[in-house]
Every structure is written in C-alpha cells, then in structure tokens.
PDB file of C-alpha atoms in Angstrom:
ATOM      1  CA  MET Y 163      85.957  32.880 -71.654  1.00 51.00           C
ATOM      2  CA  VAL Y 164      82.392  32.452 -71.639  1.00 49.00           C
ATOM      3  CA  GLY Y 165      82.034  30.877 -68.526  1.00 51.00           C
ATOM      4  CA  ALA Y 166      83.825  33.449 -66.827  1.00 50.00           C
ATOM      5  CA  CYS Y 167      81.599  36.213 -67.716  1.00 50.00           C
ATOM      6  CA  SER Y 168      78.737  34.214 -66.777  1.00 52.00           C
ATOM      7  CA  ALA Y 169      80.652  33.475 -63.270  1.00 49.00           C
ATOM      8  CA  LYS Y 170      81.203  37.192 -63.087  1.00 49.00           C
ATOM      9  CA  ARG Y 171      77.547  38.037 -64.250  1.00 50.00           C
ATOM     10  CA  ARG Y 172      76.406  35.552 -61.144  1.00 53.00           C
ATOM     11  CA  GLU Y 173      78.388  37.016 -58.655  1.00 51.00           C
ATOM     12  CA  ARG Y 174      77.184  40.713 -59.737  1.00 53.00           C
ATOM     13  CA  PRO Y 175      74.454  41.972 -57.165  1.00 52.00           C
ATOM     14  CA  GLY Y 176      71.141  42.094 -58.346  1.00 53.00           C
ATOM     15  CA  MET Y 177      70.104  45.824 -59.648  1.00 53.00           C
ATOM     16  CA  MET Y 178      67.213  47.291 -58.286  1.00 55.00           C
ATOM     17  CA  THR Y 179      64.804  49.562 -60.634  1.00 57.00           C
ATOM     18  CA  VAL Y 180      64.094  52.902 -58.944  1.00 53.00           C
ATOM     19  CA  MET Y 181      61.102  54.958 -60.036  1.00 58.00           C
ATOM     20  CA  ALA Y 182      61.055  58.953 -59.242  1.00 61.00           C
ATOM     21  CA  VAL Y 183      58.348  60.152 -57.324  1.00 64.00           C
ATOM     22  CA  ASP Y 184      56.945  63.318 -57.730  1.00 72.00           C
ATOM     23  CA  PRO Y 185      56.561  64.906 -54.254  1.00 76.00           C
ATOM     24  CA  LYS Y 186      53.454  66.863 -55.504  1.00 75.00           C
ATOM     25  CA  GLN Y 187      51.771  64.121 -56.671  1.00 78.00           C
ATOM     26  CA  GLN Y 188      52.408  62.319 -53.453  1.00 77.00           C
ATOM     27  CA  ALA Y 189      51.341  65.100 -51.200  1.00 77.00           C
ATOM     28  CA  GLU Y 190      48.082  65.207 -53.430  1.00 77.00           C
ATOM     29  CA  GLU Y 191      47.435  61.658 -53.257  1.00 78.00           C
ATOM     30  CA  ILE Y 192      47.899  61.835 -49.173  1.00 82.00           C
ATOM     31  CA  ARG Y 193      45.650  64.701 -49.169  1.00 78.00           C
ATOM     32  CA  GLN Y 194      42.691  63.214 -51.273  1.00 79.00           C
ATOM     33  CA  ALA Y 195      42.943  59.922 -48.858  1.00 79.00           C
ATOM     34  CA  ALA Y 196      42.563  62.211 -46.093  1.00 76.00           C
ATOM     35  CA  VAL Y 197      39.585  64.065 -47.271  1.00 75.00           C
ATOM     36  CA  GLN Y 198      38.262  60.694 -48.084  1.00 73.00           C
ATOM     37  CA  GLU Y 199      38.586  59.334 -44.604  1.00 69.00           C
ATOM     38  CA  ALA Y 200      37.286  62.915 -43.066  1.00 68.00           C
ATOM     39  CA  ARG Y 201      34.131  62.451 -45.249  1.00 69.00           C
ATOM     40  CA  LEU Y 202      33.568  58.717 -44.462  1.00 66.00           C
ATOM     41  CA  GLN Y 203      34.123  59.784 -40.476  1.00 62.00           C
ATOM     42  CA  THR Y 204      31.515  62.280 -41.025  1.00 67.00           C
ATOM     43  CA  ALA Y 205      28.948  60.368 -42.829  1.00 65.00           C
ATOM     44  CA  TRP Y 206      29.627  57.852 -40.060  1.00 58.00           C
ATOM     45  CA  ILE Y 207      28.974  60.073 -37.180  1.00 60.00           C
ATOM     46  CA  GLU Y 208      26.073  61.625 -38.976  1.00 61.00           C
ATOM     47  CA  LYS Y 209      24.483  57.996 -39.175  1.00 62.00           C
ATOM     48  CA  SER Y 210      25.363  56.989 -35.578  1.00 59.00           C
ATOM     49  CA  ALA Y 211      23.664  60.424 -34.429  1.00 59.00           C
ATOM     50  CA  GLN Y 212      20.268  59.063 -35.713  1.00 65.00           C
ATOM     51  CA  GLU Y 213      20.508  56.028 -33.474  1.00 76.00           C
ATOM     52  CA  PRO Y 214      17.900  56.053 -30.628  1.00 77.00           C
ATOM     53  CA  ALA Y 215      20.744  54.771 -28.350  1.00 80.00           C
ATOM     54  CA  GLN Y 216      23.175  57.719 -29.132  1.00 80.00           C
ATOM     55  CA  GLN Y 217      20.377  60.292 -28.997  1.00 82.00           C
ATOM     56  CA  GLN Y 218      19.594  58.687 -25.358  1.00 86.00           C
ATOM     57  CA  GLU Y 219      22.816  59.340 -24.432  1.00 87.00           C
ATOM     58  CA  TRP Y 220      23.212  62.842 -25.552  1.00 85.00           C
ATOM     59  CA  ILE Y 221      19.995  63.381 -23.511  1.00 88.00           C
ATOM     60  CA  ARG Y 222      21.633  62.076 -20.398  1.00 90.00           C
ATOM     61  CA  GLN Y 223      24.789  64.021 -20.941  1.00 90.00           C
ATOM     62  CA  ASN Y 224      22.866  67.297 -21.561  1.00 91.00           C
ATOM     63  CA  ASN Y 225      21.040  66.701 -18.489  1.00 91.00           C
ATOM     64  CA  VAL Y 226      24.481  66.715 -16.539  1.00 93.00           C
ATOM     65  CA  ILE Y 227      25.552  69.693 -18.134  1.00 93.00           C
ATOM     66  CA  TYR Y 228      22.389  71.799 -17.665  1.00 94.00           C
ATOM     67  CA  GLY Y 229      21.887  70.786 -13.728  1.00 94.00           C
ATOM     68  CA  GLY Y 230      25.930  71.561 -13.273  1.00 94.00           C
ATOM     69  CA  LEU Y 231      25.829  74.724 -14.737  1.00 94.00           C
ATOM     70  CA  ILE Y 232      22.895  75.791 -13.044  1.00 95.00           C
ATOM     71  CA  ALA Y 233      24.091  74.918  -9.648  1.00 95.00           C
ATOM     72  CA  ILE Y 234      27.458  76.588 -10.473  1.00 94.00           C
ATOM     73  CA  GLY Y 235      25.877  79.583 -11.539  1.00 94.00           C
ATOM     74  CA  LEU Y 236      23.601  79.905  -8.062  1.00 93.00           C
ATOM     75  CA  VAL Y 237      26.768  79.370  -6.195  1.00 93.00           C
ATOM     76  CA  LEU Y 238      28.691  81.664  -7.648  1.00 92.00           C
ATOM     77  CA  VAL Y 239      26.151  84.444  -7.749  1.00 93.00           C
ATOM     78  CA  GLN Y 240      24.799  84.305  -3.893  1.00 91.00           C
ATOM     79  CA  PRO Y 241      28.011  86.260  -2.533  1.00 89.00           C
ATOM     80  CA  PHE Y 242      26.985  89.317  -4.812  1.00 89.00           C
ATOM     81  CA  LEU Y 243      23.409  89.438  -3.527  1.00 86.00           C
ATOM     82  CA  THR Y 244      24.271  91.417  -0.455  1.00 85.00           C
ATOM     83  CA  VAL Y 245      26.958  93.282  -1.692  1.00 83.00           C
ATOM     84  CA  THR Y 246      26.302  96.922  -2.912  1.00 81.00           C
ATOM     85  CA  GLY Y 247      29.603  97.792  -5.029  1.00 83.00           C
ATOM     86  CA  LEU Y 248      30.487  95.702  -7.803  1.00 87.00           C
ATOM     87  CA  ASP Y 249      33.615  95.640 -10.035  1.00 90.00           C
ATOM     88  CA  TRP Y 250      33.331  94.733 -13.845  1.00 92.00           C
ATOM     89  CA  SER Y 251      33.975  91.096 -13.004  1.00 92.00           C
ATOM     90  CA  ALA Y 252      31.162  90.616 -10.422  1.00 92.00           C
ATOM     91  CA  LYS Y 253      29.117  92.609 -12.791  1.00 93.00           C
ATOM     92  CA  THR Y 254      29.735  90.333 -15.687  1.00 94.00           C
ATOM     93  CA  CYS Y 255      29.276  87.348 -13.754  1.00 94.00           C
ATOM     94  CA  VAL Y 256      25.935  88.289 -12.198  1.00 94.00           C
ATOM     95  CA  ILE Y 257      24.508  89.622 -15.791  1.00 95.00           C
ATOM     96  CA  ALA Y 258      25.954  86.250 -17.626  1.00 96.00           C
ATOM     97  CA  PHE Y 259      24.124  83.646 -15.276  1.00 96.00           C
ATOM     98  CA  SER Y 260      21.144  86.102 -14.824  1.00 95.00           C
ATOM     99  CA  VAL Y 261      20.199  85.225 -18.568  1.00 96.00           C
ATOM    100  CA  ALA Y 262      21.876  81.727 -18.838  1.00 96.00           C
ATOM    101  CA  ILE Y 263      20.142  80.255 -15.723  1.00 95.00           C
ATOM    102  CA  PRO Y 264      16.165  80.698 -17.406  1.00 95.00           C
ATOM    103  CA  LEU Y 265      17.556  79.567 -20.848  1.00 96.00           C
ATOM    104  CA  LEU Y 266      19.185  76.523 -18.804  1.00 96.00           C
ATOM    105  CA  ALA Y 267      16.156  75.602 -17.172  1.00 95.00           C
ATOM    106  CA  ALA Y 268      14.293  75.621 -19.839  1.00 95.00           C
ATOM    107  CA  LEU Y 269      16.358  73.690 -22.130  1.00 95.00           C
ATOM    108  CA  LEU Y 270      16.285  71.211 -18.772  1.00 94.00           C
ATOM    109  CA  LEU Y 271      12.749  70.932 -19.467  1.00 94.00           C
ATOM    110  CA  ILE Y 272      12.642  70.137 -23.174  1.00 94.00           C
ATOM    111  CA  ASN Y 273      15.223  67.314 -22.078  1.00 92.00           C
ATOM    112  CA  TYR Y 274      12.616  65.820 -19.760  1.00 90.00           C
ATOM    113  CA  GLN Y 275      10.248  65.715 -22.717  1.00 91.00           C
ATOM    114  CA  GLU Y 276      13.138  64.304 -25.046  1.00 90.00           C
ATOM    115  CA  THR Y 277      13.308  61.846 -22.793  1.00 88.00           C
ATOM    116  CA  PHE Y 278       9.752  61.154 -22.807  1.00 89.00           C
ATOM    117  CA  ARG Y 279       9.582  60.828 -26.310  1.00 87.00           C
ATOM    118  CA  ARG Y 280      12.850  59.072 -26.733  1.00 84.00           C
ATOM    119  CA  ARG Y 281      14.098  61.506 -29.520  1.00 85.00           C
ATOM    120  CA  ILE Y 282      16.018  64.986 -29.817  1.00 86.00           C
ATOM    121  CA  THR Y 283      14.147  67.758 -30.942  1.00 88.00           C
ATOM    122  CA  ASP Y 284      15.516  69.056 -34.175  1.00 86.00           C
ATOM    123  CA  SER Y 285      14.213  72.838 -33.572  1.00 90.00           C
ATOM    124  CA  LEU Y 286      16.698  75.534 -34.534  1.00 93.00           C
ATOM    125  CA  ALA Y 287      15.440  77.513 -31.567  1.00 93.00           C
ATOM    126  CA  VAL Y 288      16.632  74.827 -29.002  1.00 93.00           C
ATOM    127  CA  ARG Y 289      20.225  74.546 -30.732  1.00 92.00           C
ATOM    128  CA  VAL Y 290      20.766  78.205 -30.875  1.00 95.00           C
ATOM    129  CA  THR Y 291      19.459  78.431 -27.222  1.00 94.00           C
ATOM    130  CA  ARG Y 292      21.787  75.586 -26.075  1.00 94.00           C
ATOM    131  CA  SER Y 293      24.931  77.049 -27.399  1.00 94.00           C
ATOM    132  CA  LEU Y 294      24.338  80.428 -26.157  1.00 96.00           C
ATOM    133  CA  ALA Y 295      23.314  79.272 -22.535  1.00 95.00           C
ATOM    134  CA  GLN Y 296      26.420  77.570 -22.198  1.00 94.00           C
ATOM    135  CA  LEU Y 297      28.652  80.367 -23.716  1.00 95.00           C
ATOM    136  CA  LEU Y 298      26.867  82.789 -21.327  1.00 96.00           C
ATOM    137  CA  ALA Y 299      27.381  80.205 -18.312  1.00 95.00           C
ATOM    138  CA  PHE Y 300      31.323  79.567 -19.053  1.00 95.00           C
ATOM    139  CA  THR Y 301      31.735  83.452 -19.305  1.00 95.00           C
ATOM    140  CA  GLY Y 302      29.726  83.811 -15.761  1.00 95.00           C
ATOM    141  CA  VAL Y 303      32.189  81.078 -14.398  1.00 95.00           C
ATOM    142  CA  PHE Y 304      35.315  82.794 -16.011  1.00 95.00           C
ATOM    143  CA  ALA Y 305      34.102  86.406 -14.481  1.00 95.00           C
ATOM    144  CA  GLY Y 306      33.405  84.917 -10.969  1.00 93.00           C
ATOM    145  CA  PHE Y 307      36.778  83.073 -10.821  1.00 95.00           C
ATOM    146  CA  TRP Y 308      38.308  86.315 -12.037  1.00 94.00           C
ATOM    147  CA  HIS Y 309      36.560  88.234  -9.197  1.00 93.00           C
ATOM    148  CA  ILE Y 310      38.024  85.794  -7.112  1.00 91.00           C
ATOM    149  CA  MET Y 311      41.697  86.208  -8.448  1.00 92.00           C
ATOM    150  CA  TRP Y 312      42.788  86.918 -11.999  1.00 93.00           C
ATOM    151  CA  PRO Y 313      45.016  83.872 -12.147  1.00 94.00           C
ATOM    152  CA  ALA Y 314      42.230  81.708 -11.310  1.00 94.00           C
ATOM    153  CA  GLY Y 315      40.409  83.207 -14.126  1.00 92.00           C
ATOM    154  CA  ILE Y 316      43.178  82.699 -16.689  1.00 95.00           C
ATOM    155  CA  ALA Y 317      43.381  78.918 -15.468  1.00 95.00           C
ATOM    156  CA  VAL Y 318      39.702  78.062 -15.564  1.00 94.00           C
ATOM    157  CA  LEU Y 319      39.822  79.698 -19.224  1.00 93.00           C
ATOM    158  CA  ALA Y 320      42.749  77.777 -20.602  1.00 95.00           C
ATOM    159  CA  SER Y 321      41.355  74.320 -18.710  1.00 94.00           C
ATOM    160  CA  GLY Y 322      37.863  75.044 -20.523  1.00 92.00           C
ATOM    161  CA  PHE Y 323      39.612  75.157 -23.769  1.00 92.00           C
ATOM    162  CA  ALA Y 324      41.538  72.239 -22.985  1.00 95.00           C
ATOM    163  CA  ALA Y 325      38.572  70.142 -21.774  1.00 92.00           C
ATOM    164  CA  MET Y 326      36.850  70.882 -25.065  1.00 91.00           C
ATOM    165  CA  MET Y 327      39.764  69.271 -26.999  1.00 93.00           C
ATOM    166  CA  VAL Y 328      40.184  66.354 -24.877  1.00 94.00           C
ATOM    167  CA  HIS Y 329      36.439  65.917 -25.383  1.00 89.00           C
ATOM    168  CA  SER Y 330      36.634  65.944 -28.759  1.00 87.00           C
ATOM    169  CA  ALA Y 331      39.506  63.616 -29.336  1.00 89.00           C
ATOM    170  CA  GLY Y 332      38.015  61.151 -27.212  1.00 89.00           C
ATOM    171  CA  PHE Y 333      34.763  61.247 -28.853  1.00 83.00           C
ATOM    172  CA  PHE Y 334      36.176  60.829 -32.337  1.00 81.00           C
ATOM    173  CA  ARG Y 335      38.580  58.108 -31.168  1.00 85.00           C
ATOM    174  CA  LEU Y 336      35.437  56.009 -29.896  1.00 83.00           C
ATOM    175  CA  GLU Y 337      33.655  56.706 -32.971  1.00 78.00           C
ATOM    176  CA  GLN Y 338      36.354  55.399 -34.991  1.00 78.00           C
ATOM    177  CA  ALA Y 339      36.947  52.463 -32.788  1.00 81.00           C
ATOM    178  CA  ALA Y 340      33.442  51.795 -33.136  1.00 77.00           C
ATOM    179  CA  ARG Y 341      33.277  52.236 -36.950  1.00 76.00           C
ATOM    180  CA  ALA Y 342      36.284  49.718 -37.223  1.00 78.00           C
ATOM    181  CA  ALA Y 343      34.506  47.297 -35.115  1.00 79.00           C
ATOM    182  CA  ALA Y 344      31.247  47.684 -36.916  1.00 75.00           C
ATOM    183  CA  LYS Y 345      33.533  46.979 -40.597  1.00 73.00           C
ATOM    184  CA  GLY Y 346      35.088  43.959 -38.880  1.00 74.00           C
ATOM    185  CA  ALA Y 347      31.856  42.366 -37.800  1.00 71.00           C
ATOM    186  CA  ALA Y 348      30.327  43.113 -41.057  1.00 66.00           C
ATOM    187  CA  GLY Y 349      33.312  41.159 -42.668  1.00 64.00           C
ATOM    188  CA  ALA Y 350      33.029  38.163 -40.184  1.00 62.00           C
ATOM    189  CA  GLU Y 351      29.346  37.332 -41.123  1.00 59.00           C
ATOM    190  CA  PRO Y 352      29.215  34.149 -42.781  1.00 56.00           C
ATOM    191  CA  GLU Y 353      27.497  33.799 -46.231  1.00 53.00           C
ATOM    192  CA  PRO Y 354      24.043  32.280 -46.020  1.00 55.00           C
ATOM    193  CA  ARG Y 355      24.168  28.680 -47.067  1.00 59.00           C
ATOM    194  CA  PRO Y 356      21.214  27.327 -49.135  1.00 55.00           C
ATOM    195  CA  ALA Y 357      18.499  25.198 -47.189  1.00 55.00           C
ATOM    196  CA  PRO Y 358      18.635  21.467 -48.070  1.00 57.00           C
ATOM    197  CA  GLU Y 359      15.955  20.265 -49.917  1.00 58.00           C
ATOM    198  CA  PRO Y 360      13.800  17.528 -48.480  1.00 56.00           C
ATOM    199  CA  ALA Y 361      14.401  13.806 -49.212  1.00 56.00           C
ATOM    200  CA  GLY Y 362      12.567  12.993 -52.182  1.00 52.00           C
ATOM    201  CA  SER Y 363      12.250  16.349 -53.482  1.00 49.00           C
ATOM    202  CA  GLN Y 364      15.170  16.204 -55.313  1.00 50.00           C
ATOM    203  CA  SER Y 365      15.145  17.111 -59.021  1.00 48.00           C
ATOM    204  CA  GLN Y 366      15.936  14.959 -61.766  1.00 50.00           C
ATOM    205  CA  SER Y 367      17.983  15.513 -64.374  1.00 50.00           C
ATOM    206  CA  PRO Y 368      17.026  15.472 -67.982  1.00 48.00           C
ATOM    207  CA  ASP Y 369      19.016  12.545 -68.904  1.00 50.00           C
ATOM    208  CA  SER Y 370      17.672  10.446 -66.040  1.00 48.00           C
ATOM    209  CA  ALA Y 371      14.385  11.158 -66.913  1.00 47.00           C
ATOM    210  CA  ALA Y 372      14.594  10.449 -70.407  1.00 47.00           C
ATOM    211  CA  HIS Y 373      16.449   6.866 -69.281  1.00 48.00           C
ATOM    212  CA  GLN Y 374      13.538   5.992 -66.866  1.00 51.00           C
ATOM    213  CA  VAL Y 375      11.686   3.162 -67.679  1.00 47.00           C
ATOM    214  CA  PRO Y 376       7.930   3.606 -67.701  1.00 51.00           C
ATOM    215  CA  PRO Y 377       5.872   1.416 -65.631  1.00 53.00           C
ATOM    216  CA  ALA Y 378       4.296  -1.782 -67.170  1.00 51.00           C
ATOM    217  CA  ALA Y 379       0.309  -1.600 -68.174  1.00 51.00           C
ATOM    218  CA  PRO Y 380      -2.019  -3.654 -66.187  1.00 46.00           C
TER     219      PRO Y 380
END
C-alpha cells in the first residue's frame, strides 16, 4: 500500500508556486526604472556636451544651419523686392527674414570665433538669439511657401516638425549606443598587474631569515 502511494506521488506532476504580483507595484517599479534610465541618459548627454570634440561638431552643424537659412531667406525675399502689393503671407515672409537674417549673420560670426577658440560660448543672450533667429527663419519659410501655394505651406510645416523628431530620435539613439560602447570598453579593460620584482631583491620571510646561518668570522 505504501509503495502504491509513493508511485502515485512520483507520477503526479510537480506543483508550481504562483505568487500574486500587485499591478500597481509593478507599474511603479517600471516607472522608477524608466525615470532612473532617463536621468542617467541626461547625465551622459550633459557630460558628452562638455567634450571638445562634441562642441566642435556642434559648431560645424550650426555653421551649416545658419548659412543655409540665410541663403533660403535671400532666395525667398528676392521676388518681393519689386512687388508693390503684398498679401499677408508675403509680408510675414519679408518681416520674418528681415529680422532673422541679421541675427543669423551675427550668430555665424560668433561661430567663427568659437571655432577659433575651440569652445562654445555659454552666453544666455546667444542661446536666446539662436532660438529666436531659427524660429523667425522657419516662420519666413512657412509664409513664403504659403504665398506660393497653401498646401505647400502646410507640407513644409508638417515636414519641419517631422524632421525635428527624426533628428531628436537619431541623436538620442546615437548617444545611447555611445554610452553602451563606453560601458563595454570600461568593463573589458583588464585589471592592472603588479610589476615583477627584479631578481635578487625578493624579500625573505622571517622564518628563512631566522634559520639563515651567519657567515664565519675571519
């Protein structure tokens, strides 16, 4: 009888212990992990922003942006120079670029000085002017395309926002890859080994020094 019971126990499949998980606690843990990861990523970006190579790259990108916006503004404003009557879109384009072009030119000169000094300025006025100039230039582009054809204005507005999201996504993905590569390189570094001692300078143990026979007196 005992053997039959033990056989039935062996044939019974193993029981799995199921622990109840609180959904709120699990969601809170996921949220805290996401917040911690975002803080680490922000700290990594702030650290990389202080690197000279990253600052030089930003200077080159700003040169391309400023020069391109100035060229676009001159091309869009040129047809309105000989026109007497302008609608609201043409007036908006002309006014926006009349303010943006001088600001962009000043920022371009500052970029040349930053290239010479190999560092980015931390002036608040420069940061505010950069945002204002780019916003006015984009407004002028939107108004100019709207003057040509209103679907073109909507298209350039939508594509501009899409381009910003694509740029942000690509930038953060590259920074995440750089951070992962830096972690892997730091973990793969071998531990430093102590330098070998020269022959003849090895320290003797106390026991061997005690048992050493002193030299005979002459």
